[in-house]
PDB file of C-alpha atoms in Angstrom:
ATOM      1  CA  MET P   1      94.926  83.021  76.698  1.00 55.00           C
ATOM      2  CA  SER P   2      91.694  84.056  78.392  1.00 60.00           C
ATOM      3  CA  SER P   3      89.496  86.581  76.703  1.00 57.00           C
ATOM      4  CA  CYS P   4      89.825  88.420  79.953  1.00 68.00           C
ATOM      5  CA  SER P   5      93.048  89.866  81.312  1.00 90.00           C
ATOM      6  CA  ARG P   6      92.026  90.512  84.885  1.00 97.00           C
ATOM      7  CA  VAL P   7      91.981  87.429  87.439  1.00 98.00           C
ATOM      8  CA  ALA P   8      91.361  86.910  91.071  1.00 98.00           C
ATOM      9  CA  LEU P   9      92.395  83.653  92.652  1.00 98.00           C
ATOM     10  CA  VAL P  10      91.066  82.144  96.007  1.00 98.00           C
ATOM     11  CA  THR P  11      92.917  79.185  97.676  1.00 98.00           C
ATOM     12  CA  GLY P  12      90.935  76.470  99.454  1.00 97.00           C
ATOM     13  CA  ALA P  13      87.899  77.625  97.746  1.00 97.00           C
ATOM     14  CA  ASN P  14      85.939  74.300  97.386  1.00 97.00           C
ATOM     15  CA  ARG P  15      83.830  75.062 100.695  1.00 95.00           C
ATOM     16  CA  GLY P  16      83.494  77.276 103.645  1.00 93.00           C
ATOM     17  CA  ILE P  17      84.692  80.795 103.698  1.00 95.00           C
ATOM     18  CA  GLY P  18      86.850  80.271 100.605  1.00 97.00           C
ATOM     19  CA  LEU P  19      83.813  79.278  98.600  1.00 97.00           C
ATOM     20  CA  ALA P  20      81.795  82.252 100.029  1.00 97.00           C
ATOM     21  CA  ILE P  21      84.723  84.584  99.015  1.00 98.00           C
ATOM     22  CA  ALA P  22      84.906  83.006  95.562  1.00 98.00           C
ATOM     23  CA  ARG P  23      81.219  83.467  95.016  1.00 98.00           C
ATOM     24  CA  GLU P  24      81.235  87.064  96.004  1.00 98.00           C
ATOM     25  CA  LEU P  25      84.171  87.893  93.851  1.00 98.00           C
ATOM     26  CA  CYS P  26      82.202  86.136  90.844  1.00 98.00           C
ATOM     27  CA  ARG P  27      79.499  88.761  91.489  1.00 98.00           C
ATOM     28  CA  GLN P  28      81.724  91.838  91.900  1.00 98.00           C
ATOM     29  CA  PHE P  29      85.171  91.397  90.415  1.00 98.00           C
ATOM     30  CA  SER P  30      85.433  92.709  86.958  1.00 96.00           C
ATOM     31  CA  GLY P  31      87.515  89.612  85.478  1.00 97.00           C
ATOM     32  CA  ASP P  32      87.739  85.930  85.865  1.00 98.00           C
ATOM     33  CA  VAL P  33      87.771  84.249  89.087  1.00 98.00           C
ATOM     34  CA  VAL P  34      89.832  81.234  89.738  1.00 98.00           C
ATOM     35  CA  LEU P  35      88.733  78.825  92.409  1.00 98.00           C
ATOM     36  CA  THR P  36      91.369  76.347  93.566  1.00 98.00           C
ATOM     37  CA  ALA P  37      91.206  73.286  95.608  1.00 98.00           C
ATOM     38  CA  ARG P  38      93.527  70.510  96.537  1.00 97.00           C
ATOM     39  CA  ASP P  39      90.976  67.783  95.609  1.00 97.00           C
ATOM     40  CA  VAL P  40      90.029  68.147  91.753  1.00 98.00           C
ATOM     41  CA  ALA P  41      86.590  66.399  92.219  1.00 98.00           C
ATOM     42  CA  ARG P  42      85.584  68.687  95.254  1.00 97.00           C
ATOM     43  CA  GLY P  43      86.954  71.737  93.497  1.00 98.00           C
ATOM     44  CA  GLN P  44      84.911  71.073  90.284  1.00 98.00           C
ATOM     45  CA  ALA P  45      81.821  70.270  92.498  1.00 98.00           C
ATOM     46  CA  ALA P  46      82.131  73.850  93.816  1.00 98.00           C
ATOM     47  CA  VAL P  47      82.510  75.206  90.395  1.00 98.00           C
ATOM     48  CA  GLN P  48      79.244  73.538  89.286  1.00 98.00           C
ATOM     49  CA  GLN P  49      77.583  74.721  92.506  1.00 98.00           C
ATOM     50  CA  LEU P  50      78.472  78.399  91.457  1.00 98.00           C
ATOM     51  CA  GLN P  51      77.608  77.842  87.905  1.00 98.00           C
ATOM     52  CA  ALA P  52      73.986  76.686  89.075  1.00 98.00           C
ATOM     53  CA  GLU P  53      73.751  79.975  90.667  1.00 98.00           C
ATOM     54  CA  GLY P  54      74.529  81.595  87.544  1.00 98.00           C
ATOM     55  CA  LEU P  55      78.236  82.476  88.169  1.00 98.00           C
ATOM     56  CA  SER P  56      81.204  81.722  86.124  1.00 97.00           C
ATOM     57  CA  PRO P  57      84.381  80.750  88.086  1.00 98.00           C
ATOM     58  CA  ARG P  58      87.321  78.830  86.566  1.00 98.00           C
ATOM     59  CA  PHE P  59      88.928  75.838  88.398  1.00 98.00           C
ATOM     60  CA  HIS P  60      92.624  75.158  88.829  1.00 98.00           C
ATOM     61  CA  GLN P  61      94.075  72.365  91.135  1.00 98.00           C
ATOM     62  CA  LEU P  62      96.364  73.594  93.878  1.00 98.00           C
ATOM     63  CA  ASP P  63      97.903  72.023  96.868  1.00 98.00           C
ATOM     64  CA  ILE P  64      99.775  74.831  98.649  1.00 98.00           C
ATOM     65  CA  ASP P  65     101.840  72.328 100.517  1.00 98.00           C
ATOM     66  CA  ASP P  66     103.286  71.381  97.344  1.00 98.00           C
ATOM     67  CA  LEU P  67     105.728  73.923  95.806  1.00 98.00           C
ATOM     68  CA  GLN P  68     105.554  72.364  92.199  1.00 98.00           C
ATOM     69  CA  SER P  69     101.899  72.855  92.465  1.00 98.00           C
ATOM     70  CA  ILE P  70     102.187  76.458  93.338  1.00 98.00           C
ATOM     71  CA  ARG P  71     104.441  76.883  90.444  1.00 98.00           C
ATOM     72  CA  ALA P  72     102.345  75.243  88.039  1.00 98.00           C
ATOM     73  CA  LEU P  73      99.582  77.630  89.001  1.00 98.00           C
ATOM     74  CA  ARG P  74     101.972  80.657  88.764  1.00 98.00           C
ATOM     75  CA  ASP P  75     102.896  79.389  85.167  1.00 98.00           C
ATOM     76  CA  PHE P  76      99.258  78.997  84.439  1.00 98.00           C
ATOM     77  CA  LEU P  77      98.303  82.603  85.351  1.00 98.00           C
ATOM     78  CA  ARG P  78     101.299  84.064  83.559  1.00 97.00           C
ATOM     79  CA  LYS P  79     100.321  82.276  80.450  1.00 97.00           C
ATOM     80  CA  GLU P  80      96.600  82.983  80.607  1.00 97.00           C
ATOM     81  CA  TYR P  81      96.578  86.293  82.170  1.00 97.00           C
ATOM     82  CA  GLY P  82      99.975  87.705  82.096  1.00 97.00           C
ATOM     83  CA  GLY P  83     100.071  87.868  85.925  1.00 98.00           C
ATOM     84  CA  LEU P  84      97.560  88.035  88.708  1.00 98.00           C
ATOM     85  CA  ASN P  85      95.412  90.944  90.125  1.00 98.00           C
ATOM     86  CA  VAL P  86      93.897  89.563  93.260  1.00 98.00           C
ATOM     87  CA  LEU P  87      95.236  86.718  95.548  1.00 98.00           C
ATOM     88  CA  VAL P  88      93.335  85.533  98.587  1.00 98.00           C
ATOM     89  CA  ASN P  89      95.241  83.078 100.734  1.00 98.00           C
ATOM     90  CA  ASN P  90      92.532  81.226 102.450  1.00 98.00           C
ATOM     91  CA  ALA P  91      93.783  77.533 102.489  1.00 97.00           C
ATOM     92  CA  ALA P  92      94.408  76.584 105.974  1.00 96.00           C
ATOM     93  CA  VAL P  93      94.227  73.655 108.484  1.00 95.00           C
ATOM     94  CA  ALA P  94      92.927  73.655 112.192  1.00 93.00           C
ATOM     95  CA  PHE P  95      92.996  70.826 114.597  1.00 92.00           C
ATOM     96  CA  LYS P  96      90.009  70.352 117.157  1.00 87.00           C
ATOM     97  CA  SER P  97      90.973  70.893 120.589  1.00 80.00           C
ATOM     98  CA  ASP P  98      90.061  67.339 121.490  1.00 85.00           C
ATOM     99  CA  ASP P  99      92.132  65.850 118.613  1.00 90.00           C
ATOM    100  CA  PRO P 100      94.389  63.194 120.338  1.00 91.00           C
ATOM    101  CA  MET P 101      97.401  63.886 117.904  1.00 94.00           C
ATOM    102  CA  PRO P 102     100.615  64.729 119.739  1.00 96.00           C
ATOM    103  CA  PHE P 103     100.926  68.540 120.290  1.00 95.00           C
ATOM    104  CA  ASP P 104     104.160  68.797 118.337  1.00 97.00           C
ATOM    105  CA  ILE P 105     102.740  67.026 115.356  1.00 97.00           C
ATOM    106  CA  LYS P 106      99.779  69.292 115.463  1.00 97.00           C
ATOM    107  CA  ALA P 107     102.115  72.317 115.825  1.00 97.00           C
ATOM    108  CA  GLU P 108     104.418  71.033 112.888  1.00 98.00           C
ATOM    109  CA  MET P 109     101.441  70.228 110.420  1.00 98.00           C
ATOM    110  CA  THR P 110      99.690  73.588 111.263  1.00 98.00           C
ATOM    111  CA  LEU P 111     102.701  75.801 110.783  1.00 98.00           C
ATOM    112  CA  LYS P 112     103.624  73.940 107.530  1.00 98.00           C
ATOM    113  CA  THR P 113     100.252  74.761 105.814  1.00 98.00           C
ATOM    114  CA  ASN P 114      99.095  77.856 107.412  1.00 98.00           C
ATOM    115  CA  PHE P 115     102.369  79.691 107.486  1.00 98.00           C
ATOM    116  CA  PHE P 116     105.147  78.309 105.346  1.00 98.00           C
ATOM    117  CA  ALA P 117     102.841  77.330 102.576  1.00 98.00           C
ATOM    118  CA  THR P 118     101.159  80.487 102.578  1.00 98.00           C
ATOM    119  CA  ARG P 119     104.545  82.264 102.628  1.00 98.00           C
ATOM    120  CA  ASN P 120     105.465  80.148  99.422  1.00 98.00           C
ATOM    121  CA  MET P 121     102.313  81.331  97.638  1.00 98.00           C
ATOM    122  CA  CYS P 122     103.408  85.008  98.440  1.00 98.00           C
ATOM    123  CA  ASN P 123     106.893  84.297  97.413  1.00 98.00           C
ATOM    124  CA  GLU P 124     105.929  82.643  94.076  1.00 98.00           C
ATOM    125  CA  LEU P 125     103.006  84.817  93.155  1.00 98.00           C
ATOM    126  CA  LEU P 126     104.095  88.401  94.331  1.00 98.00           C
ATOM    127  CA  PRO P 127     106.547  88.693  91.497  1.00 97.00           C
ATOM    128  CA  ILE P 128     103.676  88.238  89.004  1.00 98.00           C
ATOM    129  CA  MET P 129     101.155  90.700  90.727  1.00 98.00           C
ATOM    130  CA  LYS P 130     100.142  93.484  88.370  1.00 98.00           C
ATOM    131  CA  PRO P 131      99.987  97.060  89.215  1.00 97.00           C
ATOM    132  CA  HIS P 132      97.153  97.802  91.819  1.00 97.00           C
ATOM    133  CA  GLY P 133      97.252  94.126  92.866  1.00 98.00           C
ATOM    134  CA  ARG P 134      95.638  93.045  96.079  1.00 98.00           C
ATOM    135  CA  VAL P 135      96.849  90.080  98.385  1.00 98.00           C
ATOM    136  CA  VAL P 136      94.574  89.227 101.315  1.00 98.00           C
ATOM    137  CA  ASN P 137      95.825  86.792 103.762  1.00 98.00           C
ATOM    138  CA  ILE P 138      93.150  85.189 105.869  1.00 98.00           C
ATOM    139  CA  SER P 139      94.165  85.322 109.500  1.00 97.00           C
ATOM    140  CA  SER P 140      92.213  84.993 112.696  1.00 94.00           C
ATOM    141  CA  LEU P 141      91.481  87.016 115.942  1.00 91.00           C
ATOM    142  CA  GLN P 142      93.088  83.921 117.515  1.00 94.00           C
ATOM    143  CA  CYS P 143      96.421  85.443 116.338  1.00 96.00           C
ATOM    144  CA  LEU P 144      95.753  88.345 118.824  1.00 96.00           C
ATOM    145  CA  ARG P 145      95.227  86.000 121.625  1.00 96.00           C
ATOM    146  CA  ALA P 146      98.246  84.167 120.758  1.00 97.00           C
ATOM    147  CA  PHE P 147     100.310  87.511 120.651  1.00 98.00           C
ATOM    148  CA  GLU P 148      98.900  88.407 123.995  1.00 97.00           C
ATOM    149  CA  ASN P 149      99.989  85.067 125.507  1.00 98.00           C
ATOM    150  CA  CYS P 150     103.484  85.295 124.096  1.00 98.00           C
ATOM    151  CA  SER P 151     106.457  86.430 126.484  1.00 98.00           C
ATOM    152  CA  GLU P 152     107.245  90.182 126.419  1.00 98.00           C
ATOM    153  CA  ASP P 153     110.399  89.238 124.555  1.00 98.00           C
ATOM    154  CA  LEU P 154     108.482  87.437 121.798  1.00 98.00           C
ATOM    155  CA  GLN P 155     105.845  90.215 121.661  1.00 98.00           C
ATOM    156  CA  GLU P 156     108.706  92.835 121.179  1.00 98.00           C
ATOM    157  CA  ARG P 157     110.183  90.775 118.350  1.00 98.00           C
ATOM    158  CA  PHE P 158     106.825  90.226 116.485  1.00 98.00           C
ATOM    159  CA  HIS P 159     106.204  94.008 116.719  1.00 96.00           C
ATOM    160  CA  SER P 160     109.616  95.135 115.711  1.00 96.00           C
ATOM    161  CA  GLU P 161     109.600  97.247 112.344  1.00 94.00           C
ATOM    162  CA  THR P 162     112.992  95.872 111.716  1.00 96.00           C
ATOM    163  CA  LEU P 163     111.944  92.186 111.783  1.00 98.00           C
ATOM    164  CA  THR P 164     112.826  90.569 108.388  1.00 98.00           C
ATOM    165  CA  GLU P 165     111.087  87.791 106.767  1.00 98.00           C
ATOM    166  CA  GLY P 166     114.117  85.580 107.693  1.00 98.00           C
ATOM    167  CA  ASP P 167     113.535  86.417 111.091  1.00 98.00           C
ATOM    168  CA  LEU P 168     110.051  85.623 111.154  1.00 98.00           C
ATOM    169  CA  VAL P 169     110.794  82.197 109.428  1.00 98.00           C
ATOM    170  CA  ASP P 170     113.304  81.503 112.228  1.00 98.00           C
ATOM    171  CA  LEU P 171     110.662  82.327 114.991  1.00 98.00           C
ATOM    172  CA  MET P 172     108.055  80.032 113.372  1.00 98.00           C
ATOM    173  CA  LYS P 173     110.658  77.232 113.164  1.00 98.00           C
ATOM    174  CA  LYS P 174     111.695  77.786 116.717  1.00 98.00           C
ATOM    175  CA  PHE P 175     108.084  77.318 117.920  1.00 98.00           C
ATOM    176  CA  VAL P 176     107.841  74.119 116.050  1.00 98.00           C
ATOM    177  CA  GLU P 177     111.224  72.951 117.513  1.00 98.00           C
ATOM    178  CA  ASP P 178     110.405  74.106 120.964  1.00 98.00           C
ATOM    179  CA  THR P 179     107.129  72.004 120.901  1.00 98.00           C
ATOM    180  CA  LYS P 180     109.226  69.038 119.850  1.00 98.00           C
ATOM    181  CA  ASN P 181     111.419  69.702 122.826  1.00 98.00           C
ATOM    182  CA  GLU P 182     108.432  70.309 125.132  1.00 97.00           C
ATOM    183  CA  VAL P 183     109.927  73.625 126.029  1.00 98.00           C
ATOM    184  CA  HIS P 184     107.737  75.793 124.163  1.00 98.00           C
ATOM    185  CA  GLU P 185     105.883  77.200 127.248  1.00 97.00           C
ATOM    186  CA  ARG P 186     109.163  77.716 129.043  1.00 97.00           C
ATOM    187  CA  GLU P 187     110.444  79.777 126.082  1.00 98.00           C
ATOM    188  CA  GLY P 188     107.375  82.078 126.223  1.00 98.00           C
ATOM    189  CA  TRP P 189     105.089  80.617 123.498  1.00 98.00           C
ATOM    190  CA  PRO P 190     101.197  80.072 123.645  1.00 97.00           C
ATOM    191  CA  ASN P 191      99.652  76.808 123.668  1.00 95.00           C
ATOM    192  CA  SER P 192      97.942  77.455 120.196  1.00 96.00           C
ATOM    193  CA  PRO P 193      99.500  76.093 117.115  1.00 97.00           C
ATOM    194  CA  TYR P 194      96.768  77.735 115.044  1.00 97.00           C
ATOM    195  CA  GLY P 195      97.149  81.073 116.753  1.00 97.00           C
ATOM    196  CA  VAL P 196     100.821  81.167 116.410  1.00 98.00           C
ATOM    197  CA  SER P 197     100.585  80.338 112.575  1.00 98.00           C
ATOM    198  CA  LYS P 198      97.953  82.985 112.191  1.00 98.00           C
ATOM    199  CA  LEU P 199     100.265  85.397 114.037  1.00 98.00           C
ATOM    200  CA  GLY P 200     102.934  84.476 111.633  1.00 98.00           C
ATOM    201  CA  VAL P 201     100.603  85.289 108.727  1.00 98.00           C
ATOM    202  CA  THR P 202      99.617  88.635 110.165  1.00 98.00           C
ATOM    203  CA  VAL P 203     103.260  89.540 110.653  1.00 98.00           C
ATOM    204  CA  LEU P 204     104.397  88.365 107.238  1.00 98.00           C
ATOM    205  CA  SER P 205     101.647  90.514 105.625  1.00 98.00           C
ATOM    206  CA  ARG P 206     103.238  93.528 107.369  1.00 98.00           C
ATOM    207  CA  ILE P 207     106.745  92.568 106.150  1.00 98.00           C
ATOM    208  CA  LEU P 208     105.675  91.910 102.556  1.00 98.00           C
ATOM    209  CA  ALA P 209     103.724  95.344 102.438  1.00 98.00           C
ATOM    210  CA  ARG P 210     106.877  97.193 103.710  1.00 97.00           C
ATOM    211  CA  ARG P 211     108.959  95.457 100.980  1.00 97.00           C
ATOM    212  CA  LEU P 212     106.571  96.429  98.167  1.00 97.00           C
ATOM    213  CA  ASP P 213     106.450  99.990  99.276  1.00 96.00           C
ATOM    214  CA  GLU P 214     110.233  99.934  99.064  1.00 96.00           C
ATOM    215  CA  LYS P 215     110.627  98.376  95.880  1.00 95.00           C
ATOM    216  CA  ARG P 216     107.392  98.624  93.901  1.00 95.00           C
ATOM    217  CA  LYS P 217     105.767 101.677  95.545  1.00 94.00           C
ATOM    218  CA  ALA P 218     104.367 103.122  92.212  1.00 95.00           C
ATOM    219  CA  ASP P 219     102.517  99.732  91.446  1.00 96.00           C
ATOM    220  CA  ARG P 220     100.395 100.388  94.683  1.00 96.00           C
ATOM    221  CA  VAL P 221     100.134  96.615  95.472  1.00 98.00           C
ATOM    222  CA  LEU P 222      98.503  96.166  98.828  1.00 98.00           C
ATOM    223  CA  VAL P 223      99.003  93.111 101.101  1.00 98.00           C
ATOM    224  CA  ASN P 224      96.739  92.706 104.369  1.00 98.00           C
ATOM    225  CA  ALA P 225      95.789  90.137 106.751  1.00 98.00           C
ATOM    226  CA  CYS P 226      92.219  89.996 107.993  1.00 98.00           C
ATOM    227  CA  CYS P 227      90.019  88.128 110.444  1.00 94.00           C
ATOM    228  CA  PRO P 228      86.578  86.828 109.096  1.00 90.00           C
ATOM    229  CA  GLY P 229      85.472  86.284 112.616  1.00 77.00           C
ATOM    230  CA  PRO P 230      83.673  83.303 114.100  1.00 73.00           C
ATOM    231  CA  VAL P 231      81.992  81.692 110.887  1.00 66.00           C
ATOM    232  CA  LYS P 232      79.735  78.669 110.415  1.00 53.00           C
ATOM    233  CA  THR P 233      82.170  76.459 108.767  1.00 48.00           C
ATOM    234  CA  ASP P 234      83.638  72.922 109.199  1.00 52.00           C
ATOM    235  CA  MET P 235      86.627  74.688 110.816  1.00 50.00           C
ATOM    236  CA  ASP P 236      84.974  77.085 113.293  1.00 51.00           C
ATOM    237  CA  GLY P 237      82.040  75.008 114.158  1.00 50.00           C
ATOM    238  CA  LYS P 238      78.120  75.169 113.483  1.00 51.00           C
ATOM    239  CA  ASP P 239      77.709  77.317 116.602  1.00 54.00           C
ATOM    240  CA  SER P 240      79.674  80.143 115.367  1.00 59.00           C
ATOM    241  CA  ILE P 241      77.554  83.383 114.994  1.00 74.00           C
ATOM    242  CA  ARG P 242      78.586  84.584 111.559  1.00 79.00           C
ATOM    243  CA  THR P 243      77.263  83.084 108.259  1.00 89.00           C
ATOM    244  CA  MET P 244      79.969  82.432 105.629  1.00 88.00           C
ATOM    245  CA  GLU P 245      78.628  85.453 103.580  1.00 91.00           C
ATOM    246  CA  GLU P 246      79.242  87.811 106.612  1.00 91.00           C
ATOM    247  CA  GLY P 247      82.626  86.222 107.117  1.00 92.00           C
ATOM    248  CA  ALA P 248      83.520  86.902 103.365  1.00 95.00           C
ATOM    249  CA  GLU P 249      82.789  90.579 103.724  1.00 96.00           C
ATOM    250  CA  THR P 250      86.109  91.899 105.012  1.00 97.00           C
ATOM    251  CA  PRO P 251      88.079  89.596 102.687  1.00 98.00           C
ATOM    252  CA  VAL P 252      86.290  90.739  99.629  1.00 98.00           C
ATOM    253  CA  TYR P 253      86.355  94.363 100.778  1.00 98.00           C
ATOM    254  CA  LEU P 254      90.264  94.147 100.899  1.00 98.00           C
ATOM    255  CA  ALA P 255      90.494  92.279  97.526  1.00 98.00           C
ATOM    256  CA  LEU P 256      88.360  94.997  95.738  1.00 98.00           C
ATOM    257  CA  LEU P 257      90.197  98.041  97.212  1.00 98.00           C
ATOM    258  CA  PRO P 258      90.039 100.784  94.445  1.00 97.00           C
ATOM    259  CA  PRO P 259      93.220 101.202  92.355  1.00 95.00           C
ATOM    260  CA  ASP P 260      94.027 104.510  93.839  1.00 93.00           C
ATOM    261  CA  ALA P 261      94.023 103.219  97.371  1.00 96.00           C
ATOM    262  CA  THR P 262      96.994 103.374  99.364  1.00 95.00           C
ATOM    263  CA  GLU P 263      95.760 101.893 102.601  1.00 96.00           C
ATOM    264  CA  PRO P 264      95.246  99.629 104.569  1.00 98.00           C
ATOM    265  CA  GLN P 265      98.632  98.491 103.847  1.00 98.00           C
ATOM    266  CA  GLY P 266     100.254  95.493 105.834  1.00 98.00           C
ATOM    267  CA  GLN P 267      97.529  95.737 108.427  1.00 98.00           C
ATOM    268  CA  LEU P 268      95.301  93.302 110.249  1.00 98.00           C
ATOM    269  CA  VAL P 269      91.600  94.042 109.444  1.00 97.00           C
ATOM    270  CA  HIS P 270      88.497  92.997 111.259  1.00 96.00           C
ATOM    271  CA  ASP P 271      84.951  94.064 110.100  1.00 95.00           C
ATOM    272  CA  LYS P 272      86.625  96.450 107.613  1.00 96.00           C
ATOM    273  CA  VAL P 273      88.420  98.224 110.594  1.00 96.00           C
ATOM    274  CA  VAL P 274      92.356  98.211 111.060  1.00 97.00           C
ATOM    275  CA  GLN P 275      93.178  96.247 114.404  1.00 95.00           C
ATOM    276  CA  ASN P 276      95.873  97.969 116.560  1.00 91.00           C
ATOM    277  CA  TRP P 277      97.808  95.318 118.522  1.00 89.00           C
TER     278      TRP P 277
END
């Protein structure tokens, strides 16, 4: 086992905002930081980059689209640390607006990674979250635009306090199916697979937080979604206004909420402020 019992984990951390979050956690988190990436060579290169800066992350391969990969990571964390203290679900995909791939394929691939794989991460790792654990799901302000462009019926369903995880999964599946049948607009959906995927992540965070409050309230495990803002990464483009370090501020703030914190819980946070939507 590691000599340190505390551990924070960041997915998709070999570049961009994931790397910036891992860097800042290495500086501020009192424990080990595990940087994960799908590609081993790129992940190890990122570790070497941080080591050259005087930091000491660990590396573990992770493909969030592969349930067996998630479970191998879970078993590693359980064996090495007896669980997990901080989980930052950052790994995601986004297609450029001019990508020629058919819309329904983009929808299927985007939802597969950004929503369904993130949900798998939560479902596999929440059971090993230690008391006072923190889960940070990286969302986007595009989820708010997607919500505003949903029909009133869909808005009511996404806002409902009685919406279950199963209900949410059905909605995300319906969006993908409606794009395949070319009826998604008629069914009240926006034209943004990325926005819908991040809306799903935001609502999932609320549902998981509510469940934790019901079943593990004394443990004070907090789950939140956050919007880093438009950041200069490969995903958002070089013309975005924020540096990666600025984009990492809110995710790191949520990851390091003090042990006695009870809020924010199940919220969408931007610039360290809870967003009402």
